[in-house]
mmCIF file of C-alpha atoms and ligand atoms in Angstrom:
data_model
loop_
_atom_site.group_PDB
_atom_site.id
_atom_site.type_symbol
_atom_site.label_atom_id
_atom_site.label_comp_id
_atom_site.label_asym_id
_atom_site.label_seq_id
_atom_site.Cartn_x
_atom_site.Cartn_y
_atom_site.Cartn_z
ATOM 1 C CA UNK A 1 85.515 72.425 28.638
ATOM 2 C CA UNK A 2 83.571 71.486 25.305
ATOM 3 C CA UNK A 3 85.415 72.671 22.383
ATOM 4 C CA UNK A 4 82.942 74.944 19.729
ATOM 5 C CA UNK A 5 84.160 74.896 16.153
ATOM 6 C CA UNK A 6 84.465 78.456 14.009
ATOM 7 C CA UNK A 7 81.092 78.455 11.309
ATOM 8 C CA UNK A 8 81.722 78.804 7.436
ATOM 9 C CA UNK A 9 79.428 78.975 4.980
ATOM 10 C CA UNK A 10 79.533 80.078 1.361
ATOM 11 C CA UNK A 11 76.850 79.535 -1.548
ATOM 12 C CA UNK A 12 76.942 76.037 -1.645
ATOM 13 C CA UNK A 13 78.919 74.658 1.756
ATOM 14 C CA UNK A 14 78.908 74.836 5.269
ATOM 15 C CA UNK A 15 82.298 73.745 7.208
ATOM 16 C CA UNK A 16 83.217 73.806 10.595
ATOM 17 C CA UNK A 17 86.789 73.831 11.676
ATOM 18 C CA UNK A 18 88.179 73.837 15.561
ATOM 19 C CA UNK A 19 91.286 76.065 16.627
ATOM 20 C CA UNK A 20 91.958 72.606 18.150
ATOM 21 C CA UNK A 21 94.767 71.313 16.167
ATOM 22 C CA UNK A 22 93.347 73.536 13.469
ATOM 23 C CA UNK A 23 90.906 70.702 13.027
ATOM 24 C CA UNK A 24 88.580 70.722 9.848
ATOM 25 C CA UNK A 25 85.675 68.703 11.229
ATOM 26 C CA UNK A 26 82.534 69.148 8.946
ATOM 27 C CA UNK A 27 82.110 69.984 5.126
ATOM 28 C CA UNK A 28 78.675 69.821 3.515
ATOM 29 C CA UNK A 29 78.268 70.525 0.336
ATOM 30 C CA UNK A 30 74.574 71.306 -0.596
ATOM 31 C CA UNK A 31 73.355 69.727 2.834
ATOM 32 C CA UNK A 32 75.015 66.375 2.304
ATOM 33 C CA UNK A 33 78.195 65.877 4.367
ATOM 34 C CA UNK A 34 81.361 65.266 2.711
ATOM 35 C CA UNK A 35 83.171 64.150 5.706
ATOM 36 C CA UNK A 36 82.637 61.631 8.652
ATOM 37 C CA UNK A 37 83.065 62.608 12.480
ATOM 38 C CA UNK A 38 82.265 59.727 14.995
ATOM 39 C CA UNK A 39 79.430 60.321 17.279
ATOM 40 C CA UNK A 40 81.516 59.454 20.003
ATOM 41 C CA UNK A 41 84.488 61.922 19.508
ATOM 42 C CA UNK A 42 86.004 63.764 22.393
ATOM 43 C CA UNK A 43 85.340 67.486 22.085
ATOM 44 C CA UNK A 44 87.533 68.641 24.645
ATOM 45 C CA UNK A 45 91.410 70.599 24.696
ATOM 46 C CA UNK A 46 93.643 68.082 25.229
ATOM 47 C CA UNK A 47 92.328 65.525 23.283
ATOM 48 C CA UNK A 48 92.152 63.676 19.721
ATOM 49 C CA UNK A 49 89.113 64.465 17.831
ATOM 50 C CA UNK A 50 87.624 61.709 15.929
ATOM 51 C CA UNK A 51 86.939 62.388 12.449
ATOM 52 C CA UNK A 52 87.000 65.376 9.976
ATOM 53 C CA UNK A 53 90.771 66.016 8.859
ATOM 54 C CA UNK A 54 93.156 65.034 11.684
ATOM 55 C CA UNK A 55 96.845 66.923 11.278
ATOM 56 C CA UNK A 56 99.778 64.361 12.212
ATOM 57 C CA UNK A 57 102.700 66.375 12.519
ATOM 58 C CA UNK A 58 105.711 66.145 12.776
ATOM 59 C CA UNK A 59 104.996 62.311 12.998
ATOM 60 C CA UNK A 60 102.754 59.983 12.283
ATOM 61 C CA UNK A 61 100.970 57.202 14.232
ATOM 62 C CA UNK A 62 103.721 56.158 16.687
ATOM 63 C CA UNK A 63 106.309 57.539 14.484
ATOM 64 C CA UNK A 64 109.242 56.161 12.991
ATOM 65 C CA UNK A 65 110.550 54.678 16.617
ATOM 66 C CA UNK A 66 107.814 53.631 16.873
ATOM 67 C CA UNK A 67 107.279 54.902 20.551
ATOM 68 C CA UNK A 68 106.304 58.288 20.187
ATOM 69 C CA UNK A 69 103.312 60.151 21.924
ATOM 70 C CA UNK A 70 100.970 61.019 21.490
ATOM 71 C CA UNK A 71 99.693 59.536 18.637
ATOM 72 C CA UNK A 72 99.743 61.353 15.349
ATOM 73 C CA UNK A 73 101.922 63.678 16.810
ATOM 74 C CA UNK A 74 101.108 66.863 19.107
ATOM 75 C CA UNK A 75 100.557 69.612 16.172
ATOM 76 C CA UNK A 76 96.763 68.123 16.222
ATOM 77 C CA UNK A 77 96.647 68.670 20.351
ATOM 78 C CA UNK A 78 97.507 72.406 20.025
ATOM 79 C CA UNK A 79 95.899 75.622 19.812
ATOM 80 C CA UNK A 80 96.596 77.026 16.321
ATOM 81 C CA UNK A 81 96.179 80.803 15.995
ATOM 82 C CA UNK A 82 93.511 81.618 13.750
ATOM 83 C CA UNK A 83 94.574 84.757 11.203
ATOM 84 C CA UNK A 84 91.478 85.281 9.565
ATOM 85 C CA UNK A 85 89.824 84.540 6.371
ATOM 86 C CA UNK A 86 89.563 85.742 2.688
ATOM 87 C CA UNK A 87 87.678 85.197 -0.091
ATOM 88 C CA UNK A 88 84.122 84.944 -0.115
ATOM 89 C CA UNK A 89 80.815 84.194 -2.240
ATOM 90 C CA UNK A 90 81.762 80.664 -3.713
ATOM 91 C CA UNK A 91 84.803 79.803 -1.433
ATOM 92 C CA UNK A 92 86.071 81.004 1.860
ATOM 93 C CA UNK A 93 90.167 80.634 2.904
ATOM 94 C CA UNK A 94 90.697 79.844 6.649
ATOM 95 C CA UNK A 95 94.125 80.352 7.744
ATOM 96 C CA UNK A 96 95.552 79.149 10.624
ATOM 97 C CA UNK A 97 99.317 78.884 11.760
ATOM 98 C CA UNK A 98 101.956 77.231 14.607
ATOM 99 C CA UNK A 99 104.989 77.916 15.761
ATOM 100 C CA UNK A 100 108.043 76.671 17.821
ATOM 101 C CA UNK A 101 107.155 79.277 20.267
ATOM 102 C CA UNK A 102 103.971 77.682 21.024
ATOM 103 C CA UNK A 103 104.512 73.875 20.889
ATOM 104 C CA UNK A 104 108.603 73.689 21.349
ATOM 105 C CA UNK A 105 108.712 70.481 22.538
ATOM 106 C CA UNK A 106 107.517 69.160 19.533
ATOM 107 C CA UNK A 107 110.936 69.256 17.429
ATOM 108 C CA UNK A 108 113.359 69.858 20.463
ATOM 109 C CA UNK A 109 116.217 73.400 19.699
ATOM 110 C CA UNK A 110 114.221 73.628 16.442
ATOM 111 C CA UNK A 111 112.622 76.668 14.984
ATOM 112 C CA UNK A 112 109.762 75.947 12.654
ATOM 113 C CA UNK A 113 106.282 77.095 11.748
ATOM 114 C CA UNK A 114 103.383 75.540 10.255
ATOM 115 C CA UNK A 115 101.255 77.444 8.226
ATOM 116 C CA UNK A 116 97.864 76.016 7.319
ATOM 117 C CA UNK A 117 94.927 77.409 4.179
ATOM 118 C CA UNK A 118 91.781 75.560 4.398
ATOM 119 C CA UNK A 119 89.066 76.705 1.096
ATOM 120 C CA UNK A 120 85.767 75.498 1.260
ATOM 121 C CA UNK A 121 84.036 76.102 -1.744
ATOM 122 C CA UNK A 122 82.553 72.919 -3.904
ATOM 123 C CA UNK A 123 86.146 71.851 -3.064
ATOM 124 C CA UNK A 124 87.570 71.388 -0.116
ATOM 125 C CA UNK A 125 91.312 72.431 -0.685
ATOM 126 C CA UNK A 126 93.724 71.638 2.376
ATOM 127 C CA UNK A 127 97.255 73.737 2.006
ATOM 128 C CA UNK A 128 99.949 72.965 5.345
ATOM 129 C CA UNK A 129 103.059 74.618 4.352
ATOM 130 C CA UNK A 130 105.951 73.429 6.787
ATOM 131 C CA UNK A 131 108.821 76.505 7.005
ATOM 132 C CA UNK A 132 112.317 75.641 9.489
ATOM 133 C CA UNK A 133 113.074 78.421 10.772
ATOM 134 C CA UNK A 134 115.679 78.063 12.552
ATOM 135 C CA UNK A 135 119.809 77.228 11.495
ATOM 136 C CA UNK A 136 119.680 73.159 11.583
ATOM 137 C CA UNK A 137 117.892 70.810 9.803
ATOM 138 C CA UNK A 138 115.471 68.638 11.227
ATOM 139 C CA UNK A 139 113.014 65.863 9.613
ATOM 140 C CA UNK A 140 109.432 64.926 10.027
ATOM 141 C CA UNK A 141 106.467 62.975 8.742
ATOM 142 C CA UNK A 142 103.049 64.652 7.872
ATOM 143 C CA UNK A 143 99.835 63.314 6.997
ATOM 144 C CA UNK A 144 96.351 65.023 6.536
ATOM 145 C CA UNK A 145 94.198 62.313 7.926
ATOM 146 C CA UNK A 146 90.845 62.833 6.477
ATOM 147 C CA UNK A 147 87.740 61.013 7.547
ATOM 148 C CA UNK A 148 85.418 59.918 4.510
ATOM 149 C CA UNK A 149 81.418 59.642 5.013
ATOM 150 C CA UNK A 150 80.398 56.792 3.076
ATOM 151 C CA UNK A 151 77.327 55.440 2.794
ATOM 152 C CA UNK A 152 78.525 51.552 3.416
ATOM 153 C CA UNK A 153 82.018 51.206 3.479
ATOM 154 C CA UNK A 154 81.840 47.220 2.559
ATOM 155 C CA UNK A 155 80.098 48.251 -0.558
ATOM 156 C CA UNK A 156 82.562 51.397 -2.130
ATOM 157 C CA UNK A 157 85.656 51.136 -3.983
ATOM 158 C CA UNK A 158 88.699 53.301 -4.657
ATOM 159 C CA UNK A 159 90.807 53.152 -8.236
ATOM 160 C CA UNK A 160 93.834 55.025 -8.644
ATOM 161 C CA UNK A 161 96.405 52.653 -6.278
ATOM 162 C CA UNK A 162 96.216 49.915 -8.580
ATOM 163 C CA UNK A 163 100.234 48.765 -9.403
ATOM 164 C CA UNK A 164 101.107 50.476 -6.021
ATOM 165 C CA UNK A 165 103.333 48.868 -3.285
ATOM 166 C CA UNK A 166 102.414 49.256 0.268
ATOM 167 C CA UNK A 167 103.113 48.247 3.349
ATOM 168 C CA UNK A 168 100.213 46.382 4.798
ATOM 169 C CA UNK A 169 100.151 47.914 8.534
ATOM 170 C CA UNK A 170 97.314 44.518 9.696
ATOM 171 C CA UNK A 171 99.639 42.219 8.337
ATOM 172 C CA UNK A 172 103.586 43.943 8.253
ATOM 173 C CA UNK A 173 103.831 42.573 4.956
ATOM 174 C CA UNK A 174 104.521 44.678 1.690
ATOM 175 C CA UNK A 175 102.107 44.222 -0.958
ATOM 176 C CA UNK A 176 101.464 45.423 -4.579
ATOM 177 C CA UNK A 177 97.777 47.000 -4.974
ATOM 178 C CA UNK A 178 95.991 44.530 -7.110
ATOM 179 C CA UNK A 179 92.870 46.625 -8.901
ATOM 180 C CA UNK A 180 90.525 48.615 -7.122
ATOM 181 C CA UNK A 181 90.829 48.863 -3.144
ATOM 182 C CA UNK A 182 87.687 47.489 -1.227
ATOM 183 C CA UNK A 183 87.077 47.229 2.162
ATOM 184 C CA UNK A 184 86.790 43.521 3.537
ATOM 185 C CA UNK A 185 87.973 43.791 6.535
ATOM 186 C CA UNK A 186 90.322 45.843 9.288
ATOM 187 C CA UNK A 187 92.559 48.051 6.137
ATOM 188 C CA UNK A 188 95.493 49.985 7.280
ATOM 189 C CA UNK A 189 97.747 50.817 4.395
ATOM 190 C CA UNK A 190 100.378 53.062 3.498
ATOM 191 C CA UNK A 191 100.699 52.918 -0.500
ATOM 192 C CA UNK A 192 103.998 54.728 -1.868
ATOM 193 C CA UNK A 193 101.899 56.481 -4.581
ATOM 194 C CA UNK A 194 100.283 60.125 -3.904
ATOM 195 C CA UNK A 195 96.487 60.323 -3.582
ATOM 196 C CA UNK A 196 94.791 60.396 -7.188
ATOM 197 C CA UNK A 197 91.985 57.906 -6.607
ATOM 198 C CA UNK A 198 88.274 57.979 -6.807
ATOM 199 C CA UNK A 199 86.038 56.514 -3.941
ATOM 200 C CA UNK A 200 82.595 55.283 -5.778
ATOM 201 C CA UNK A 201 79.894 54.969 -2.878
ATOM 202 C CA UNK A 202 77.455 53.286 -4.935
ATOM 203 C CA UNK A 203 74.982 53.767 -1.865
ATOM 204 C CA UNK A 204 75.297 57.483 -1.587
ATOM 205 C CA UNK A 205 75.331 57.702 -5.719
ATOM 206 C CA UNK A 206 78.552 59.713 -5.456
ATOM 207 C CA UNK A 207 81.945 59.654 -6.351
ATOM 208 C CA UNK A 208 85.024 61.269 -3.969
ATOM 209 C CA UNK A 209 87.899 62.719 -5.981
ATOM 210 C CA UNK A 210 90.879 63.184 -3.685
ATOM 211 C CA UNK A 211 94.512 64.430 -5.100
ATOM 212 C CA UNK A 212 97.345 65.942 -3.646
ATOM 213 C CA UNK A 213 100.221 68.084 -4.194
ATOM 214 C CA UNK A 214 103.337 67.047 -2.318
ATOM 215 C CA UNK A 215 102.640 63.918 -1.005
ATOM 216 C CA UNK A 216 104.482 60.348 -1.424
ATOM 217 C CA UNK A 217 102.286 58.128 0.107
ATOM 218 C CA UNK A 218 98.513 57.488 0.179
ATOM 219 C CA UNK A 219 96.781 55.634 3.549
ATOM 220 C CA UNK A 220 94.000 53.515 3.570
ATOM 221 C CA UNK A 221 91.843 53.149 6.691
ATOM 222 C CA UNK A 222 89.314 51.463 8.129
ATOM 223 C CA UNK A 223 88.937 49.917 11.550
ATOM 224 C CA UNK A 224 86.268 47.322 10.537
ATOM 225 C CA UNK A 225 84.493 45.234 13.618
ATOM 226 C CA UNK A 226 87.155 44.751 16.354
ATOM 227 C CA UNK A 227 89.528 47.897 16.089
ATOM 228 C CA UNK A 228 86.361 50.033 15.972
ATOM 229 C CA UNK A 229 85.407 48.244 19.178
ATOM 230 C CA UNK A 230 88.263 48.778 21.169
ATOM 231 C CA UNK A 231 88.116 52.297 20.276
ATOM 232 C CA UNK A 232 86.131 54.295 23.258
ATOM 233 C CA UNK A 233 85.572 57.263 20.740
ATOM 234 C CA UNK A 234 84.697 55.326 18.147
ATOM 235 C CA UNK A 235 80.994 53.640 17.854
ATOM 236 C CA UNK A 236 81.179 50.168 17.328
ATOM 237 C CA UNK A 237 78.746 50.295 14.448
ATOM 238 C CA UNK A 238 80.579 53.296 12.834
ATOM 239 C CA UNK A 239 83.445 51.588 10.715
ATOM 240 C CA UNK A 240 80.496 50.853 7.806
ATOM 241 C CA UNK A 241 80.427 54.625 7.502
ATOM 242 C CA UNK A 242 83.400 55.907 7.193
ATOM 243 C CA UNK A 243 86.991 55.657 5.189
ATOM 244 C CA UNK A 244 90.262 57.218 5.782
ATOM 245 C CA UNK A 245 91.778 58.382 2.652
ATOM 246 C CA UNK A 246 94.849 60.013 3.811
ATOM 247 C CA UNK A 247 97.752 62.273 1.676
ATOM 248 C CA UNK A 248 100.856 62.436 3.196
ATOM 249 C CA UNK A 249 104.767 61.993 3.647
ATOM 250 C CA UNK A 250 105.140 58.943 6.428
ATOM 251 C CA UNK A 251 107.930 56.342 7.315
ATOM 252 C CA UNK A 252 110.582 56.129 4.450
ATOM 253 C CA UNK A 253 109.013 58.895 3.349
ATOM 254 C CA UNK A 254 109.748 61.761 5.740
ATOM 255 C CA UNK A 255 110.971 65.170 4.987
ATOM 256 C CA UNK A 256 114.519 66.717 5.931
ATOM 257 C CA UNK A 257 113.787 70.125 5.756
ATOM 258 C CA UNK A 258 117.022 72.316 5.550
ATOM 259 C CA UNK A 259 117.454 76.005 7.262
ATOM 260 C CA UNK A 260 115.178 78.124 5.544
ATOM 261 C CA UNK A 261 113.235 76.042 2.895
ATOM 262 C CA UNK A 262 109.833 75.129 3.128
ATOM 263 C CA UNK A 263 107.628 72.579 1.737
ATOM 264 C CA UNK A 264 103.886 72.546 1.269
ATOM 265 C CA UNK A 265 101.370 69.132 1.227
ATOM 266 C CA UNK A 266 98.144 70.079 -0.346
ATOM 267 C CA UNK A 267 95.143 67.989 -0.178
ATOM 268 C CA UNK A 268 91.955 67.873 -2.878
ATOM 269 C CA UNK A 269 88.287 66.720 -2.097
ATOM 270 C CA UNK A 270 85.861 67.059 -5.114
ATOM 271 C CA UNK A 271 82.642 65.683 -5.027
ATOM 272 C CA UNK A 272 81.252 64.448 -8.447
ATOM 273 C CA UNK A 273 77.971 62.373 -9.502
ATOM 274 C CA UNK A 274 78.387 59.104 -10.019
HETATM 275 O O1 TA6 B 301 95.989 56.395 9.467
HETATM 276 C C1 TA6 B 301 95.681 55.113 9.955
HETATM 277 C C2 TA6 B 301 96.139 55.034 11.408
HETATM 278 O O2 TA6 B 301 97.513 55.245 11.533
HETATM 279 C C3 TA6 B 301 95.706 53.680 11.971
HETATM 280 O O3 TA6 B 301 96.814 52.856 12.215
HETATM 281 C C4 TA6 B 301 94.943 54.062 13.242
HETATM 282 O O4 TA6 B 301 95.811 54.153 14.361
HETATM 283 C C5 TA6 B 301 94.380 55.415 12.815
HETATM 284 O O5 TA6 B 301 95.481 56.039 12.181
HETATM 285 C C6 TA6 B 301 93.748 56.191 13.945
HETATM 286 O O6 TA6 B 301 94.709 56.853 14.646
HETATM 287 P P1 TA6 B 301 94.209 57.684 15.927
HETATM 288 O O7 TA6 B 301 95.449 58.033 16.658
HETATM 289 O O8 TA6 B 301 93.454 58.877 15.396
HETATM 290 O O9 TA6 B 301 93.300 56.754 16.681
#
């Protein structure tokens, strides 16, 4: 069964986002699309979609054993209930939430809910709070895993990281960010600095403005020519169009979240003229 996406639209956007892991997967903002989806995406329950704003909870990639499945976690596999919206005119809030009840094998005897704000507007503003629920504590890793359209990703750059370590996931090697970030080849890095960088896509004559509330770390992705190959949902031309610039809180930087508290990761996309 194809998945359809809900339809938003306010003065200046248009969004689409899937009950589907409560998966933002388009944002245009006066016709021109802010974020990438791959052509070759699954679009069916069960399965990752490729592109827009992936949520990897409550771990990410293969987690911190390394071992886990499926990838990025479940919370991006399951049907989130969608509570409505609010707002209207300039910018539209689409809230979506999920529980233990529905996904409990997720955190195993743990009681937890994620509750999820997504404003499109000329912003797009991302808000996952994380609440336990329950009487223990438990841990987990979070990232909101957003898909970037550039126009050539060879030919952008992104400031803001420079000074940062990271741990250089093509190589295993930790690194210090020398300067602006640019994409020479496969780039998988987890910085430990939060997201306040500027992509300059000299090719689309725009600049991406992404910051974030509540995160530690900062990823950097892009498949290049042979990951994007051995990807089956991924076109093998795609990689020069897109670039994951991701907010979250991932290996040494998990959260232990203690009975009762909560914690919130917000994520900022502004679009300005370069
Ligand atoms: O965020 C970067 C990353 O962890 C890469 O290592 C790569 O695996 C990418 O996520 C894609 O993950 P996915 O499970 O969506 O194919």
């Amino acid at each position: 069964m194809t998945l359809e996406p809900r339809q938003f639209h306010t003065d200046r956007c248009d969004a689409e986002i899937f009950d589907h892991g409560a998966h933002v997967w388009s944002w245009a903002l006066d016709g021109s699309p802010i974020l990438w989806q791959s052509s070759h995406s699954y679009l069916e329950a069960g399965k990752p979609l490729r592109g827009g704003v992936p949520v990897c909870w409550p771990w990410f990639g293969p987690g911190r054993t390394g071992d886990q499945v499926p990838a990025h976690g479940p919370a991006r596999l399951a049907g989130w209930r969608f509570l409505g919206t609010s707002g209207g005119g300039a910018r539209t809030t689409a809230s979506y939430e999920l529980s233990s009840d529905a996904l409990p094998d997720a955190l195993p005897d743990q009681q937890w809910r994620l509750s999820y704000d997504v404003t499109v507007g000329e912003k797009l503003e991302l808000a996952l709070m994380v609440t336990n629920e329950g009487s223990t504590p438990f841990s987990y890793e979070l990232a909101l895993h957003t898909y970037l359209a550039v126009g050539d990703s060879r030919r952008i750059s992104i400031a803001g990281l420079e000074g940062a370590s990271y741990l250089d996931k093509v190589t295993g090697r930790r690194e210090v960010q020398a300067g602006d970030v640019t994409i020479t080849a496969e780039t998988d890095r987890v910085y430990d600095r939060s997201p306040d960088v500027v992509v300059t896509d000299p090719v689309l004559g725009r600049s991406l403005r992404i910051s974030s509330d509540g995160a530690a770390n900062t990823v950097v992705w892009n498949p290049w020519v042979a990951k994007s190959a051995a990807m089956p949902d991924f076109g093998a031309d795609e990689w020069t169009t897109m670039v994951c610039i991701e907010a979250g809180n991932v290996l040494g930087q998990a959260v232990s979240l203690s009975p009762g508290a909560r914690t919130s990761l917000r994520y900022h996309l502004a679009v300005e003229r370069s």
